[in-house]
Amino acid sequence: MKRINKFLIITLLLGSLTGCSDILEVELDDEIRSTEAITDGISLRSAVTGLYSLAQSGTYYGGEFLMAQALTGGIADATGFRERFTQLDNAIIPASSIYVESSWVDAYALVNSSNLILEKVDELQLDDPESEGAAHFFRALGLFDALRQFGQFTDMNSEFGVPVFTQYVDNETARTIGRSSVAASYDQIISDLETAVSLMEYDSEKFLVSKGTAEALLARVHLYAGNYEEAEQYASLAIENPNYDLNDNYNDIYESEGSAEAIFELEFTETDGNTLTEYFSVSPPEVSASYEEFYAEMSDDDDPRGDLYFDDGRVVFVDKYGINDATVDGNTIIIKLSEVYLIRAEARARMGEFELALEDLNTVRTRSLPSMPVTLEEASDFESFTDILLEERARELAFEGHRWFDIVRLERAEAILGIESFRTVYPIPQREIAISGGVLVQNPGY
């Protein structure tokens, strides 16, 4: 059953789309209506449904966010005519980029809408731990996506985190909120996810967030933050959760909605679809898979993960979400069990446990390449393990929103892309800097 009605958000959380600063012009009476719309348990649950809708935006998990990380990550090419994709492909992104402007809006719309829900839960003393937990989860997701795009997310000592606020804000208040440190940004993200874990229950449902979803995202967040013991701990919880299991075949997760391997999918329908095939499946595609940097070696290995791409001799089409632009109901995989195995593999390798790390990595790899496991001789130190891990993560998670963050946090972006170090962080949109009157400080180098 399709469960998410994209348009419920309009009447319930319209004002919260102002996010941070007046990035969207919404009249004050709309803001007043939005803050008064949650009055009971029914309207609360409808508002939570709206959070899924925000994440489904065509410039967020419904489209461009997934493409951007592949483009700047070096495994995709801009083969159409959109300037914003060319900028991302070159990994030289101006502060005026349409993509960074929309991505900032998307992340903070999710944060501010979650704030409104949590305020109303407290104000009205509503007893709905699942809805409350979901709001904490989505606030964490929005802040995490903002941090890993616009903050120096690999440096826990950096002052260049992202704005963190936990109260619903209007335009005027938003202008007064500056950047938190990277450490403080992670603290809030982790706190929200831990709260979500404490509030929600385990559930086999893959289209709604649950305790298991929050635990899996905590594994990812702790890995990014350098908390490797915690990353291993939370990854193990997800791996041992009876609601999740690796599919027999890699491609099954794209062919069967809510499969055993899925931990959280955003569900789309023909009438409420994603925008991915609009860019992937036209001719020429606006965004295609890179032949030399991604597809060729996978094809040479006869890796079945390559079956989701089509090489027509000129470009490599991405068929992960459909094979023509009329197909718009392919789900977005936010997190899946194979990623969690690779999270635990990396965490263990970071702690010097290479045999255990390879067990996890090969669990994923040999599903697709049963005769090609990685040996300890091939990955006897973290440098050699990283080479193998990056290739495995690329094949397993391509065009799902990971590659750019992987090469940045594993310190390969400069070498792979030939860019200056400051470009490993996206610029904060210049209009946000201007609107804030200097309260928001731009990333160094821009």
mmCIF file with all atom_site columns, N, CA and C in Angstrom, residues 150-183:
data_model
loop_
_atom_site.group_PDB
_atom_site.id
_atom_site.type_symbol
_atom_site.label_atom_id
_atom_site.label_alt_id
_atom_site.label_comp_id
_atom_site.label_asym_id
_atom_site.label_entity_id
_atom_site.label_seq_id
_atom_site.pdbx_PDB_ins_code
_atom_site.Cartn_x
_atom_site.Cartn_y
_atom_site.Cartn_z
_atom_site.occupancy
_atom_site.B_iso_or_equiv
_atom_site.pdbx_formal_charge
_atom_site.auth_seq_id
_atom_site.auth_comp_id
_atom_site.auth_asym_id
_atom_site.auth_atom_id
_atom_site.pdbx_PDB_model_num
ATOM 1   N N  . PHE A 1 150 ? 27.382 21.255 4.003  1.00 0.00 ? 150 PHE A N  1
ATOM 2   C CA . PHE A 1 150 ? 27.772 22.654 4.206  1.00 0.00 ? 150 PHE A CA 1
ATOM 3   C C  . PHE A 1 150 ? 28.715 22.867 5.383  1.00 0.00 ? 150 PHE A C  1
ATOM 4   N N  . GLY A 1 151 ? 29.042 21.817 6.121  1.00 0.00 ? 151 GLY A N  1
ATOM 5   C CA . GLY A 1 151 ? 29.939 21.943 7.262  1.00 0.00 ? 151 GLY A CA 1
ATOM 6   C C  . GLY A 1 151 ? 31.197 21.123 7.055  1.00 0.00 ? 151 GLY A C  1
ATOM 7   N N  . GLN A 1 152 ? 32.215 21.440 7.811  1.00 0.00 ? 152 GLN A N  1
ATOM 8   C CA . GLN A 1 152 ? 33.472 20.676 7.760  1.00 0.00 ? 152 GLN A CA 1
ATOM 9   C C  . GLN A 1 152 ? 33.292 19.411 8.605  1.00 0.00 ? 152 GLN A C  1
ATOM 10  N N  . PHE A 1 153 ? 32.491 18.495 8.104  1.00 0.00 ? 153 PHE A N  1
ATOM 11  C CA . PHE A 1 153 ? 31.954 17.400 8.918  1.00 0.00 ? 153 PHE A CA 1
ATOM 12  C C  . PHE A 1 153 ? 32.990 16.377 9.330  1.00 0.00 ? 153 PHE A C  1
ATOM 13  N N  . THR A 1 154 ? 34.177 16.408 8.737  1.00 0.00 ? 154 THR A N  1
ATOM 14  C CA . THR A 1 154 ? 35.208 15.443 9.120  1.00 0.00 ? 154 THR A CA 1
ATOM 15  C C  . THR A 1 154 ? 36.130 15.956 10.226 1.00 0.00 ? 154 THR A C  1
ATOM 16  N N  . ASP A 1 155 ? 35.971 17.212 10.615 1.00 0.00 ? 155 ASP A N  1
ATOM 17  C CA . ASP A 1 155 ? 36.865 17.829 11.602 1.00 0.00 ? 155 ASP A CA 1
ATOM 18  C C  . ASP A 1 155 ? 36.072 18.188 12.848 1.00 0.00 ? 155 ASP A C  1
ATOM 19  N N  . MET A 1 156 ? 36.190 17.359 13.874 1.00 0.00 ? 156 MET A N  1
ATOM 20  C CA . MET A 1 156 ? 35.425 17.586 15.096 1.00 0.00 ? 156 MET A CA 1
ATOM 21  C C  . MET A 1 156 ? 35.870 18.829 15.854 1.00 0.00 ? 156 MET A C  1
ATOM 22  N N  . ASN A 1 157 ? 37.005 19.397 15.500 1.00 0.00 ? 157 ASN A N  1
ATOM 23  C CA . ASN A 1 157 ? 37.486 20.620 16.155 1.00 0.00 ? 157 ASN A CA 1
ATOM 24  C C  . ASN A 1 157 ? 37.118 21.880 15.387 1.00 0.00 ? 157 ASN A C  1
ATOM 25  N N  . SER A 1 158 ? 36.412 21.721 14.276 1.00 0.00 ? 158 SER A N  1
ATOM 26  C CA . SER A 1 158 ? 36.098 22.872 13.435 1.00 0.00 ? 158 SER A CA 1
ATOM 27  C C  . SER A 1 158 ? 34.934 23.676 13.998 1.00 0.00 ? 158 SER A C  1
ATOM 28  N N  . GLU A 1 159 ? 35.017 24.987 13.832 1.00 0.00 ? 159 GLU A N  1
ATOM 29  C CA . GLU A 1 159 ? 33.902 25.865 14.197 1.00 0.00 ? 159 GLU A CA 1
ATOM 30  C C  . GLU A 1 159 ? 32.876 25.947 13.080 1.00 0.00 ? 159 GLU A C  1
ATOM 31  N N  . PHE A 1 160 ? 33.184 25.380 11.927 1.00 0.00 ? 160 PHE A N  1
ATOM 32  C CA . PHE A 1 160 ? 32.313 25.514 10.765 1.00 0.00 ? 160 PHE A CA 1
ATOM 33  C C  . PHE A 1 160 ? 31.364 24.331 10.647 1.00 0.00 ? 160 PHE A C  1
ATOM 34  N N  . GLY A 1 161 ? 30.456 24.249 11.622 1.00 0.00 ? 161 GLY A N  1
ATOM 35  C CA . GLY A 1 161 ? 29.345 23.321 11.526 1.00 0.00 ? 161 GLY A CA 1
ATOM 36  C C  . GLY A 1 161 ? 28.207 24.000 10.791 1.00 0.00 ? 161 GLY A C  1
ATOM 37  N N  . VAL A 1 162 ? 26.991 23.742 11.201 1.00 0.00 ? 162 VAL A N  1
ATOM 38  C CA . VAL A 1 162 ? 25.816 24.349 10.555 1.00 0.00 ? 162 VAL A CA 1
ATOM 39  C C  . VAL A 1 162 ? 24.901 24.932 11.628 1.00 0.00 ? 162 VAL A C  1
ATOM 40  N N  . PRO A 1 163 ? 23.981 25.806 11.234 1.00 0.00 ? 163 PRO A N  1
ATOM 41  C CA . PRO A 1 163 ? 23.022 26.323 12.211 1.00 0.00 ? 163 PRO A CA 1
ATOM 42  C C  . PRO A 1 163 ? 22.210 25.192 12.848 1.00 0.00 ? 163 PRO A C  1
ATOM 43  N N  . VAL A 1 164 ? 22.149 25.205 14.159 1.00 0.00 ? 164 VAL A N  1
ATOM 44  C CA . VAL A 1 164 ? 21.395 24.201 14.906 1.00 0.00 ? 164 VAL A CA 1
ATOM 45  C C  . VAL A 1 164 ? 20.378 24.930 15.767 1.00 0.00 ? 164 VAL A C  1
ATOM 46  N N  . PHE A 1 165 ? 19.116 24.609 15.597 1.00 0.00 ? 165 PHE A N  1
ATOM 47  C CA . PHE A 1 165 ? 18.068 25.193 16.436 1.00 0.00 ? 165 PHE A CA 1
ATOM 48  C C  . PHE A 1 165 ? 16.980 24.159 16.629 1.00 0.00 ? 165 PHE A C  1
ATOM 49  N N  . THR A 1 166 ? 16.387 24.161 17.800 1.00 0.00 ? 166 THR A N  1
ATOM 50  C CA . THR A 1 166 ? 15.417 23.127 18.158 1.00 0.00 ? 166 THR A CA 1
ATOM 51  C C  . THR A 1 166 ? 14.037 23.696 18.476 1.00 0.00 ? 166 THR A C  1
ATOM 52  N N  . GLN A 1 167 ? 13.845 24.971 18.170 1.00 0.00 ? 167 GLN A N  1
ATOM 53  C CA . GLN A 1 167 ? 12.532 25.591 18.293 1.00 0.00 ? 167 GLN A CA 1
ATOM 54  C C  . GLN A 1 167 ? 12.064 26.022 16.907 1.00 0.00 ? 167 GLN A C  1
ATOM 55  N N  . TYR A 1 168 ? 10.778 25.968 16.684 1.00 0.00 ? 168 TYR A N  1
ATOM 56  C CA . TYR A 1 168 ? 10.225 26.467 15.425 1.00 0.00 ? 168 TYR A CA 1
ATOM 57  C C  . TYR A 1 168 ? 10.520 27.962 15.304 1.00 0.00 ? 168 TYR A C  1
ATOM 58  N N  . VAL A 1 169 ? 11.053 28.394 14.160 1.00 0.00 ? 169 VAL A N  1
ATOM 59  C CA . VAL A 1 169 ? 11.440 29.793 13.993 1.00 0.00 ? 169 VAL A CA 1
ATOM 60  C C  . VAL A 1 169 ? 10.735 30.400 12.781 1.00 0.00 ? 169 VAL A C  1
ATOM 61  N N  . ASP A 1 170 ? 10.455 31.705 12.886 1.00 0.00 ? 170 ASP A N  1
ATOM 62  C CA . ASP A 1 170 ? 9.940  32.451 11.746 1.00 0.00 ? 170 ASP A CA 1
ATOM 63  C C  . ASP A 1 170 ? 11.101 33.114 11.013 1.00 0.00 ? 170 ASP A C  1
ATOM 64  N N  . ASN A 1 171 ? 10.768 33.885 9.981  1.00 0.00 ? 171 ASN A N  1
ATOM 65  C CA . ASN A 1 171 ? 11.816 34.496 9.162  1.00 0.00 ? 171 ASN A CA 1
ATOM 66  C C  . ASN A 1 171 ? 12.754 35.371 9.972  1.00 0.00 ? 171 ASN A C  1
ATOM 67  N N  . GLU A 1 172 ? 12.189 36.215 10.795 1.00 0.00 ? 172 GLU A N  1
ATOM 68  C CA . GLU A 1 172 ? 13.017 37.178 11.517 1.00 0.00 ? 172 GLU A CA 1
ATOM 69  C C  . GLU A 1 172 ? 13.963 36.476 12.477 1.00 0.00 ? 172 GLU A C  1
ATOM 70  N N  . THR A 1 173 ? 13.463 35.491 13.193 1.00 0.00 ? 173 THR A N  1
ATOM 71  C CA . THR A 1 173 ? 14.312 34.759 14.133 1.00 0.00 ? 173 THR A CA 1
ATOM 72  C C  . THR A 1 173 ? 15.401 33.989 13.409 1.00 0.00 ? 173 THR A C  1
ATOM 73  N N  . ALA A 1 174 ? 15.047 33.421 12.263 1.00 0.00 ? 174 ALA A N  1
ATOM 74  C CA . ALA A 1 174 ? 16.016 32.614 11.518 1.00 0.00 ? 174 ALA A CA 1
ATOM 75  C C  . ALA A 1 174 ? 17.252 33.420 11.152 1.00 0.00 ? 174 ALA A C  1
ATOM 76  N N  . ARG A 1 175 ? 17.059 34.701 10.882 1.00 0.00 ? 175 ARG A N  1
ATOM 77  C CA . ARG A 1 175 ? 18.189 35.549 10.472 1.00 0.00 ? 175 ARG A CA 1
ATOM 78  C C  . ARG A 1 175 ? 19.212 35.744 11.585 1.00 0.00 ? 175 ARG A C  1
ATOM 79  N N  . THR A 1 176 ? 18.839 35.456 12.797 1.00 0.00 ? 176 THR A N  1
ATOM 80  C CA . THR A 1 176 ? 19.738 35.702 13.933 1.00 0.00 ? 176 THR A CA 1
ATOM 81  C C  . THR A 1 176 ? 20.529 34.460 14.338 1.00 0.00 ? 176 THR A C  1
ATOM 82  N N  . ILE A 1 177 ? 20.322 33.341 13.637 1.00 0.00 ? 177 ILE A N  1
ATOM 83  C CA . ILE A 1 177 ? 20.943 32.072 14.038 1.00 0.00 ? 177 ILE A CA 1
ATOM 84  C C  . ILE A 1 177 ? 22.215 31.847 13.237 1.00 0.00 ? 177 ILE A C  1
ATOM 85  N N  . GLY A 1 178 ? 23.330 31.795 13.923 1.00 0.00 ? 178 GLY A N  1
ATOM 86  C CA . GLY A 1 178 ? 24.609 31.550 13.267 1.00 0.00 ? 178 GLY A CA 1
ATOM 87  C C  . GLY A 1 178 ? 24.960 30.074 13.251 1.00 0.00 ? 178 GLY A C  1
ATOM 88  N N  . ARG A 1 179 ? 26.199 29.797 12.916 1.00 0.00 ? 179 ARG A N  1
ATOM 89  C CA . ARG A 1 179 ? 26.661 28.420 12.808 1.00 0.00 ? 179 ARG A CA 1
ATOM 90  C C  . ARG A 1 179 ? 27.086 27.868 14.159 1.00 0.00 ? 179 ARG A C  1
ATOM 91  N N  . SER A 1 180 ? 26.768 26.605 14.387 1.00 0.00 ? 180 SER A N  1
ATOM 92  C CA . SER A 1 180 ? 27.312 25.880 15.526 1.00 0.00 ? 180 SER A CA 1
ATOM 93  C C  . SER A 1 180 ? 28.608 25.205 15.097 1.00 0.00 ? 180 SER A C  1
ATOM 94  N N  . SER A 1 181 ? 29.376 24.743 16.047 1.00 0.00 ? 181 SER A N  1
ATOM 95  C CA . SER A 1 181 ? 30.584 23.993 15.718 1.00 0.00 ? 181 SER A CA 1
ATOM 96  C C  . SER A 1 181 ? 30.205 22.632 15.144 1.00 0.00 ? 181 SER A C  1
ATOM 97  N N  . VAL A 1 182 ? 31.166 21.967 14.524 1.00 0.00 ? 182 VAL A N  1
ATOM 98  C CA . VAL A 1 182 ? 30.914 20.619 14.017 1.00 0.00 ? 182 VAL A CA 1
ATOM 99  C C  . VAL A 1 182 ? 30.555 19.685 15.166 1.00 0.00 ? 182 VAL A C  1
ATOM 100 N N  . ALA A 1 183 ? 31.278 19.778 16.279 1.00 0.00 ? 183 ALA A N  1
ATOM 101 C CA . ALA A 1 183 ? 30.998 18.900 17.421 1.00 0.00 ? 183 ALA A CA 1
ATOM 102 C C  . ALA A 1 183 ? 29.594 19.123 17.952 1.00 0.00 ? 183 ALA A C  1
#
